[in-house]
PDB file of C-alpha atoms in Angstrom:
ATOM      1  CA  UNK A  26      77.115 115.022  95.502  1.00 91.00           C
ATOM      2  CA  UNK A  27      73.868 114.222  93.418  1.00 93.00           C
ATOM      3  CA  UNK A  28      72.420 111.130  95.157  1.00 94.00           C
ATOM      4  CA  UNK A  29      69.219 110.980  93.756  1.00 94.00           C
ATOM      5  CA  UNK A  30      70.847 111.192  90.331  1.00 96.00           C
ATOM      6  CA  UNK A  31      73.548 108.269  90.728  1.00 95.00           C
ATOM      7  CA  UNK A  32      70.612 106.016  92.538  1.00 96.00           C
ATOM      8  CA  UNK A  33      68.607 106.913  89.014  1.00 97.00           C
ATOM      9  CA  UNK A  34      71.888 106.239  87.112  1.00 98.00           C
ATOM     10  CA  UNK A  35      73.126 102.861  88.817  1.00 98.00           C
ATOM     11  CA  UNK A  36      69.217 101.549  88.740  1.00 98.00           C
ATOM     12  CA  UNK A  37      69.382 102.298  84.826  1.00 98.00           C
ATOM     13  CA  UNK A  38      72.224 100.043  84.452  1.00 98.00           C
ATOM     14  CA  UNK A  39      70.477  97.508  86.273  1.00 98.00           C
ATOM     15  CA  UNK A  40      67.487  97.825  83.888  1.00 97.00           C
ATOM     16  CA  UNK A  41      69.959  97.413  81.327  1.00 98.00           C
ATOM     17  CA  UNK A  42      71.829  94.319  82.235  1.00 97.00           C
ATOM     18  CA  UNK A  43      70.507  92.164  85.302  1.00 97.00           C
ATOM     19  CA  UNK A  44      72.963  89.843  85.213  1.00 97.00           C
ATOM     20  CA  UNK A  45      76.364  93.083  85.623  1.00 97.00           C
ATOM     21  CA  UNK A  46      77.228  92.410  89.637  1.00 97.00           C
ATOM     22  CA  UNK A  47      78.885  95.773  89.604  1.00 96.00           C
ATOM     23  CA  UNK A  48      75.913  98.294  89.663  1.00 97.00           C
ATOM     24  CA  UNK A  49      73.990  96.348  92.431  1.00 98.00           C
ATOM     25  CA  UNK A  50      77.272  97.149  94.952  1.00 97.00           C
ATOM     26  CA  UNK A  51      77.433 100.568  93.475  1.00 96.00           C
ATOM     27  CA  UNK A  52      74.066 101.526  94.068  1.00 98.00           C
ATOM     28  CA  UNK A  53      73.793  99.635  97.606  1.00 96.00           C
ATOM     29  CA  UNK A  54      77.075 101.771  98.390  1.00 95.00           C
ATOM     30  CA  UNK A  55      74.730 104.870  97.534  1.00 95.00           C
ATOM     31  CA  UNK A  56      71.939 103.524  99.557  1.00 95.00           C
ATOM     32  CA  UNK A  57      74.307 102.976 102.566  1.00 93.00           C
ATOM     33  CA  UNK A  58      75.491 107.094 102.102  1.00 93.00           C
ATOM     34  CA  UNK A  59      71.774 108.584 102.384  1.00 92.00           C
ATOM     35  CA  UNK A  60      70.902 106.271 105.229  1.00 90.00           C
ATOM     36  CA  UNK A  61      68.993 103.478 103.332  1.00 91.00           C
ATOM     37  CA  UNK A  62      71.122 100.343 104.674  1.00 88.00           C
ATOM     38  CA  UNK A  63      67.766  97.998 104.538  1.00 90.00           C
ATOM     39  CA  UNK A  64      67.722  98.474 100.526  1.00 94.00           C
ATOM     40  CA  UNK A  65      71.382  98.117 100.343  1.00 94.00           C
ATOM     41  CA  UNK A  66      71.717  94.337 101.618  1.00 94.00           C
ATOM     42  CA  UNK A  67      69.366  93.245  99.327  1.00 95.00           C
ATOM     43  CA  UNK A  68      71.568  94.667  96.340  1.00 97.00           C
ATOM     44  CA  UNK A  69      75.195  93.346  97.784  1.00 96.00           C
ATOM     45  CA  UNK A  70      73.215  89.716  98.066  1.00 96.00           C
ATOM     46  CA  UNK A  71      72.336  90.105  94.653  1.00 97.00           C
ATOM     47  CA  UNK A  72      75.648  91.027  93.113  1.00 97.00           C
ATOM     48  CA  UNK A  73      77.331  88.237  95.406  1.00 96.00           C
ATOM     49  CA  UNK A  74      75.144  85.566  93.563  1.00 96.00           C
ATOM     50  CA  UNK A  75      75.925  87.024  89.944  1.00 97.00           C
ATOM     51  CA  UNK A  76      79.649  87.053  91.078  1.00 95.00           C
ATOM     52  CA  UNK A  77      80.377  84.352  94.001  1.00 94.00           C
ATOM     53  CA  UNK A  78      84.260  84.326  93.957  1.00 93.00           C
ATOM     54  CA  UNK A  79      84.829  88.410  94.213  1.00 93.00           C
ATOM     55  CA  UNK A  80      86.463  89.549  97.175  1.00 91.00           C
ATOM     56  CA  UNK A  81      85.406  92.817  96.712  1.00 93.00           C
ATOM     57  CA  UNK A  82      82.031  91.892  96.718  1.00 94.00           C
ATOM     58  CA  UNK A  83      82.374  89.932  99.737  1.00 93.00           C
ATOM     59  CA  UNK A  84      83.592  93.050 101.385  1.00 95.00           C
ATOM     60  CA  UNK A  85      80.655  94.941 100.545  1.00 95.00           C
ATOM     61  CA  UNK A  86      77.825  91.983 101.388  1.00 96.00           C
ATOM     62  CA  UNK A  87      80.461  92.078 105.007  1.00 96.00           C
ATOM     63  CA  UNK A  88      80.099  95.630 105.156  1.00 95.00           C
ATOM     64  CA  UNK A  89      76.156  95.923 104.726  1.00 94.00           C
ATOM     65  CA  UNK A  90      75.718  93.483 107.083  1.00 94.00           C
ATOM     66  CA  UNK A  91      77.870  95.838 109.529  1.00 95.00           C
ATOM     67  CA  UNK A  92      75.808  98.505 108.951  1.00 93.00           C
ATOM     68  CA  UNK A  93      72.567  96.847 109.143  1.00 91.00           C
ATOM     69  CA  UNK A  94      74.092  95.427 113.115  1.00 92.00           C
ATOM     70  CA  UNK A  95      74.243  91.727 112.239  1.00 94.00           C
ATOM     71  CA  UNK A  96      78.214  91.459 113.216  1.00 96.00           C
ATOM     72  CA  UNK A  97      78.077  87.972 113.525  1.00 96.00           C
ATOM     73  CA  UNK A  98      77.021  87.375 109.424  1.00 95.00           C
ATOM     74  CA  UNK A  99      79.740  90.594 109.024  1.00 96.00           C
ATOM     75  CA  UNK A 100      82.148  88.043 110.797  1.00 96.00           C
ATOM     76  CA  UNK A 101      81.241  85.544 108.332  1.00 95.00           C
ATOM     77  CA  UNK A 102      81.676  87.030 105.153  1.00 94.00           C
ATOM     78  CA  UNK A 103      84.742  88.941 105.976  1.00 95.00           C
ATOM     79  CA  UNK A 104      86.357  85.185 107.095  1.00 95.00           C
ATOM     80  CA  UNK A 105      84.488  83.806 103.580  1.00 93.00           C
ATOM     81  CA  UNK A 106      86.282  86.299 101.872  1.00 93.00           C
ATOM     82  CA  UNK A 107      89.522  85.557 103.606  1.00 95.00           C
ATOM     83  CA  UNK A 108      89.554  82.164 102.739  1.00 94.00           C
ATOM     84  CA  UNK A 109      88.918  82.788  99.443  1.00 92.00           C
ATOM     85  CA  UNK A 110      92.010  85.229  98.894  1.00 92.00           C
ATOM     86  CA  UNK A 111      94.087  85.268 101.806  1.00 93.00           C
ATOM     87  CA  UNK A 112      95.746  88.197 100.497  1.00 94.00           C
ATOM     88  CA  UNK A 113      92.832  90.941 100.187  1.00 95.00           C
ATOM     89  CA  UNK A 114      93.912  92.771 102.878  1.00 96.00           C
ATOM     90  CA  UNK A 115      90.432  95.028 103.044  1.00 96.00           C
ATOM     91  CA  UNK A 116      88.909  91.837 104.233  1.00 96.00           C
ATOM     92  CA  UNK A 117      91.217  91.960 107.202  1.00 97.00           C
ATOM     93  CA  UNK A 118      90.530  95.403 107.838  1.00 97.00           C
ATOM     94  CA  UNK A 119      86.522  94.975 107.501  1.00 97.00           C
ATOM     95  CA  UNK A 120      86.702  91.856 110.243  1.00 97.00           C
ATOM     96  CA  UNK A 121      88.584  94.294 112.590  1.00 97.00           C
ATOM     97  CA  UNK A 122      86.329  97.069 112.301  1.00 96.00           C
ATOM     98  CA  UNK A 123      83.768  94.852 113.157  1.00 97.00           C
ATOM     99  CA  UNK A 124      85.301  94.115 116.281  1.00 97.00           C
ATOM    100  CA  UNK A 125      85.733  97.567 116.646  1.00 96.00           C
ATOM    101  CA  UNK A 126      82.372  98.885 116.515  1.00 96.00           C
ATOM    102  CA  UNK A 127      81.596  96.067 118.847  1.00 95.00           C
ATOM    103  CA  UNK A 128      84.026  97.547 121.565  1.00 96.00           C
ATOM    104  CA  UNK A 129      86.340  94.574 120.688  1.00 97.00           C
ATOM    105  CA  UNK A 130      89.370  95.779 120.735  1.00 97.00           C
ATOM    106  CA  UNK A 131      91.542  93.098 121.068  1.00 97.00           C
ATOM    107  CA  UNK A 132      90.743  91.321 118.289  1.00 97.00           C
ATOM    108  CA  UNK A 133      90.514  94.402 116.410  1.00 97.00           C
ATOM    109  CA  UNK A 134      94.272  95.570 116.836  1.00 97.00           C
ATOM    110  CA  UNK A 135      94.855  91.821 116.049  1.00 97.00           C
ATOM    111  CA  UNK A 136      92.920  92.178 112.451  1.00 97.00           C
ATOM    112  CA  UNK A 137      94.582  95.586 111.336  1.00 97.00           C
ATOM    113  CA  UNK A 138      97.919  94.585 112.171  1.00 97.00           C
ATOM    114  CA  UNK A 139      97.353  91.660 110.249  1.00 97.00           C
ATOM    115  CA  UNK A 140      96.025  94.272 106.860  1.00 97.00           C
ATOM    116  CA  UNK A 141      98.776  95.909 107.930  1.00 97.00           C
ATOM    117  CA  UNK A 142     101.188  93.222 107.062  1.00 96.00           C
ATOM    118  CA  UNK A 143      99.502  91.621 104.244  1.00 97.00           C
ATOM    119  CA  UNK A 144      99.258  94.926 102.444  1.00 95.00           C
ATOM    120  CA  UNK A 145     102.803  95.999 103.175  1.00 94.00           C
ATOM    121  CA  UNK A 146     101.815  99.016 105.321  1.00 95.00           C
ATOM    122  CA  UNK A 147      99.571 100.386 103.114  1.00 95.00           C
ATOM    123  CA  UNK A 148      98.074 104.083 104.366  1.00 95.00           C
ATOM    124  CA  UNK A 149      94.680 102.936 104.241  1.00 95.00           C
ATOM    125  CA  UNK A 150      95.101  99.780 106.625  1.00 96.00           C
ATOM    126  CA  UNK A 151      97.830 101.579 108.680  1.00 96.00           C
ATOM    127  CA  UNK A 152      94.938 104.552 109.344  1.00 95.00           C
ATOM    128  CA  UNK A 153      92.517 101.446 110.434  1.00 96.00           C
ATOM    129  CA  UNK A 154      95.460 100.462 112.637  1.00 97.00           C
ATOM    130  CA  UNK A 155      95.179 104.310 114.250  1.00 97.00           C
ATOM    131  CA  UNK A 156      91.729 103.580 114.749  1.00 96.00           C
ATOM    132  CA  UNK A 157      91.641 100.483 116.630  1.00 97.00           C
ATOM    133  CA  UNK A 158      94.758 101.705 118.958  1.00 97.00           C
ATOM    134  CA  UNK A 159      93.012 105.067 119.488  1.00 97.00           C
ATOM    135  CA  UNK A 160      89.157 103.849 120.680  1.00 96.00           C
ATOM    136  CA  UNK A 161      91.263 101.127 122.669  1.00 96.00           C
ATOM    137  CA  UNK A 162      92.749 103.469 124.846  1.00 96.00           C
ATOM    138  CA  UNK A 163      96.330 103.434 123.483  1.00 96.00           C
ATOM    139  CA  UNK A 164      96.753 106.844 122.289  1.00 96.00           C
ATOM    140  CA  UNK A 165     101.095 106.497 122.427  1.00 96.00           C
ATOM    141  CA  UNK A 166     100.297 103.691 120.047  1.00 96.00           C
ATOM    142  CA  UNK A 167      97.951 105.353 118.091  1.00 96.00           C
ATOM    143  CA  UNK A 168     100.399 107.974 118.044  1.00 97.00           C
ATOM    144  CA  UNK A 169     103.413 106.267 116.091  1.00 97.00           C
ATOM    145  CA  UNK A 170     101.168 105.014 113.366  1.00 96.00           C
ATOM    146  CA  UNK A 171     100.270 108.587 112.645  1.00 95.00           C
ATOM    147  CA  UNK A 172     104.084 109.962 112.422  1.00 95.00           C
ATOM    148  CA  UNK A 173     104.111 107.296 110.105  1.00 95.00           C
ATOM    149  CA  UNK A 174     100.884 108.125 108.089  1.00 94.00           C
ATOM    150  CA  UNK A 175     102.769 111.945 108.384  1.00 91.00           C
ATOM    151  CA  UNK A 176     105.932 110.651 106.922  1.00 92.00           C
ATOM    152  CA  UNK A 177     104.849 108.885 104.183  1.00 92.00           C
ATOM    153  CA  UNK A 178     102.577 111.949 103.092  1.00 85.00           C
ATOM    154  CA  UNK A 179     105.785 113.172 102.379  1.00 83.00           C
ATOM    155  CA  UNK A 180     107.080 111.137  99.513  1.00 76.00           C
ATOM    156  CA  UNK A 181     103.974 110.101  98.246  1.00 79.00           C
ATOM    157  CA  UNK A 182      99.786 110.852  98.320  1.00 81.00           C
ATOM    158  CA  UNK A 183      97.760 109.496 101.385  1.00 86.00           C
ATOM    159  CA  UNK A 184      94.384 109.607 100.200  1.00 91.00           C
ATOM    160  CA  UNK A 185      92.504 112.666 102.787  1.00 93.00           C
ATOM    161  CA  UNK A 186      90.327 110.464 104.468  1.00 94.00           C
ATOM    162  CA  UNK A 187      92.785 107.955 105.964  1.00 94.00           C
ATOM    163  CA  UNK A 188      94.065 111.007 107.860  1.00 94.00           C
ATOM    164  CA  UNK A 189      90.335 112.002 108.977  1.00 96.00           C
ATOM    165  CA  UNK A 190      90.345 108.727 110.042  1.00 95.00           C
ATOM    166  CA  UNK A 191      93.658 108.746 111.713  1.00 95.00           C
ATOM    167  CA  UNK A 192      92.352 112.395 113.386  1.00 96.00           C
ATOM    168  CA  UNK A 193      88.956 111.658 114.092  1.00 96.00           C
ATOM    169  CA  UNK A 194      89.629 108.598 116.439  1.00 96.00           C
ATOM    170  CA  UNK A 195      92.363 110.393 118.006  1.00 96.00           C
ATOM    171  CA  UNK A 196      89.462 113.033 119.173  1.00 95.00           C
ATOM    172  CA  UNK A 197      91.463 115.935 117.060  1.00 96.00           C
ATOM    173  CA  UNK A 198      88.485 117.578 115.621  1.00 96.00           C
ATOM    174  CA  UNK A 199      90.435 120.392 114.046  1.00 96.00           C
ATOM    175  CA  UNK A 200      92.858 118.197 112.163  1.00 95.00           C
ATOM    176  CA  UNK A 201      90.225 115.891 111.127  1.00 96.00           C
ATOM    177  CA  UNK A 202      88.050 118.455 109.538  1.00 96.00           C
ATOM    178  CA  UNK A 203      90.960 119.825 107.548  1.00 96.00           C
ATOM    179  CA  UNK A 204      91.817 117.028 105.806  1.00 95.00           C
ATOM    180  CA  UNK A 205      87.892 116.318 105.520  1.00 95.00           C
ATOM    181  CA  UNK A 206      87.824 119.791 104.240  1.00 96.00           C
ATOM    182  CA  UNK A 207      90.728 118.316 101.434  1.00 94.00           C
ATOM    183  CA  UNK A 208      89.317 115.332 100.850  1.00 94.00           C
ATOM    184  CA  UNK A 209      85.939 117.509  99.604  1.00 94.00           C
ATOM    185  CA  UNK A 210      87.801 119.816  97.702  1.00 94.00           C
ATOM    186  CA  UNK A 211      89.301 116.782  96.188  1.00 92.00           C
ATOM    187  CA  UNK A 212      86.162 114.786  95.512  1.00 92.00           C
ATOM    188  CA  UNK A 213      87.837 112.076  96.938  1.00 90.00           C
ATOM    189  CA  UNK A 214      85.289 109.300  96.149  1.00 87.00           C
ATOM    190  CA  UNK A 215      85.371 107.628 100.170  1.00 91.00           C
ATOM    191  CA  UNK A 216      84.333 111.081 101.310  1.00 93.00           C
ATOM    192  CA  UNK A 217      80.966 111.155 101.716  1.00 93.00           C
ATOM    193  CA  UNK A 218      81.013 107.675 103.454  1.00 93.00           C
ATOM    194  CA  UNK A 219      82.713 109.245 106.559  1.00 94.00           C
ATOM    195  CA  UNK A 220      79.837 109.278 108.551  1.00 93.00           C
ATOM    196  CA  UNK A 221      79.557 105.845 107.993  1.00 93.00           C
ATOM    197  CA  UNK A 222      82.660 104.909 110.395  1.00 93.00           C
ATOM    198  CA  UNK A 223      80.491 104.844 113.455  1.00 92.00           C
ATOM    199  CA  UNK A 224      82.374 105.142 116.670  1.00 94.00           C
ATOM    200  CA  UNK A 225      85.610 106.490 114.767  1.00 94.00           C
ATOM    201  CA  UNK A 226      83.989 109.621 113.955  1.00 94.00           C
ATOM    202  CA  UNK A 227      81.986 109.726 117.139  1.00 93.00           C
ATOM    203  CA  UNK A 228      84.010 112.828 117.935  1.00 93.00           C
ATOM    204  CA  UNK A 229      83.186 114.522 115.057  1.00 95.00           C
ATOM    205  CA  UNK A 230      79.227 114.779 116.011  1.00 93.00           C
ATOM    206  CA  UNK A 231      77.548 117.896 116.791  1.00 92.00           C
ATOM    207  CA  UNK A 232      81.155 119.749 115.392  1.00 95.00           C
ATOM    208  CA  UNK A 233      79.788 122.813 113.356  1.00 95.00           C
ATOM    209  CA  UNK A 234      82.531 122.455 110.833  1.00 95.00           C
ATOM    210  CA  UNK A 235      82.008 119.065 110.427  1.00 95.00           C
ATOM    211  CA  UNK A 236      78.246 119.261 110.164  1.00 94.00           C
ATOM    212  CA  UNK A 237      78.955 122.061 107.624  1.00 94.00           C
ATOM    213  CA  UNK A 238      80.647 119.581 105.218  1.00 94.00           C
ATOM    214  CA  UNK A 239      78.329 116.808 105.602  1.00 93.00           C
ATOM    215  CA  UNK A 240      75.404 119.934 104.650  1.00 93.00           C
ATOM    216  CA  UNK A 241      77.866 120.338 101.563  1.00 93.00           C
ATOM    217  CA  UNK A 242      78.138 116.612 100.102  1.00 92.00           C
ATOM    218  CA  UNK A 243      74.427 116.135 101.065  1.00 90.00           C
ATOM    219  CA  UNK A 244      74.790 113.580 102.923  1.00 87.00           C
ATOM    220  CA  UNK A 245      72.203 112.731 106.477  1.00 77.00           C
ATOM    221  CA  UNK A 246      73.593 113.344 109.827  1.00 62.00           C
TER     222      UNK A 246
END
């Protein structure tokens, strides 16, 4: 949970090689965790020109622009990416959480079904698919994707923070800060970017046990 020394690190590797598109996402995903999302767009543009056809770099450049509030160039580079490989399902569930955080929800349960599909039910896009039924009001919904989150913990590892995901929109504080409390333990490497869900974790603010952790990884409020 050193942030100061990765930022030193991934600016190193920079200095190194300019023309690596990797470190440039790596360190604007760093900027993004300590609250710098202004410094961070710069960076995904960057790697995006080194590296033009990478859908994970369009899902970062999609992302920062998400974070920074432009939704409708967030839009854009998610459907950019899309095009591009129809089949990166994170692209589908980046476009819906952009509907999401703009109270969309339509369109958002639209998007993660769609991940959903594509990725054959893969945790991470079903626990976007919690998220999108729970902050739309359709908690019975909501409900069914998480006994099948629950079920498939069973037979096989669900990364931690899907379930704080799942948890956290669902208002559950408890539950959510367990498996946030696993996923720490862990180092799962998603963790500290938790506070960057917006209205998913909206629940979770001003929750001593929750503002405990975030004290722990270092991370602002």
């Amino acid at each position: 949970w050193d942030f100061p020394a990765a930022e030193q690190a991934y600016r190193k590797a920079i200095e190194l090689n300019p023309n690596c598109a990797p470190p440039y996402v790596w360190l604007g995903h760093v900027l993004d965790v300590v609250g710098r999302p202004a410094e961070a767009l710069p960076l995904m543009e960057r790697a995006q020109q080194l590296d033009p056809l990478s859908p994970h770099i369009h899902w970062s450049v999609a992302e920062a622009y998400m974070l920074a509030g432009d939704f409708n160039k967030a839009e854009q580079k998610c459907r950019e990416a899309i095009a591009l490989h129809a089949d990166f399902w994170p692209a589908y569930t980046l476009l819906g959480n952009v509907y999401l955080w703009q109270r969309d929800y339509a369109r958002a349960i639209i998007n993660m079904n769609k991940a959903v599909e594509v990725s054959g039910r893969h945790p991470y896009a079903l626990g976007m698919l919690v998220s999108a039924y729970a902050l739309a009001g359709e908690r019975r919904q909501a409900l069914l994707v998480v006994a099948e989150l629950n079920r498939i913990s069973k037979a096989k590892d669900v990364a931690p923070p899907v379930m704080v995901r799942a948890y956290a929109s669902l208002g559950d504080r408890a539950h959510a800060v367990e498996w946030m409390r696993n996923a720490y333990d862990g180092r799962c490497n998603e963790t500290p970017r938790i506070p960057l869900w917006g209205p998913v974790v909206a629940s979770l603010h001003g929750y001593g046990p929750y503002e405990n952790l975030l004290k722990l990884m270092n991370v602002p409020h």
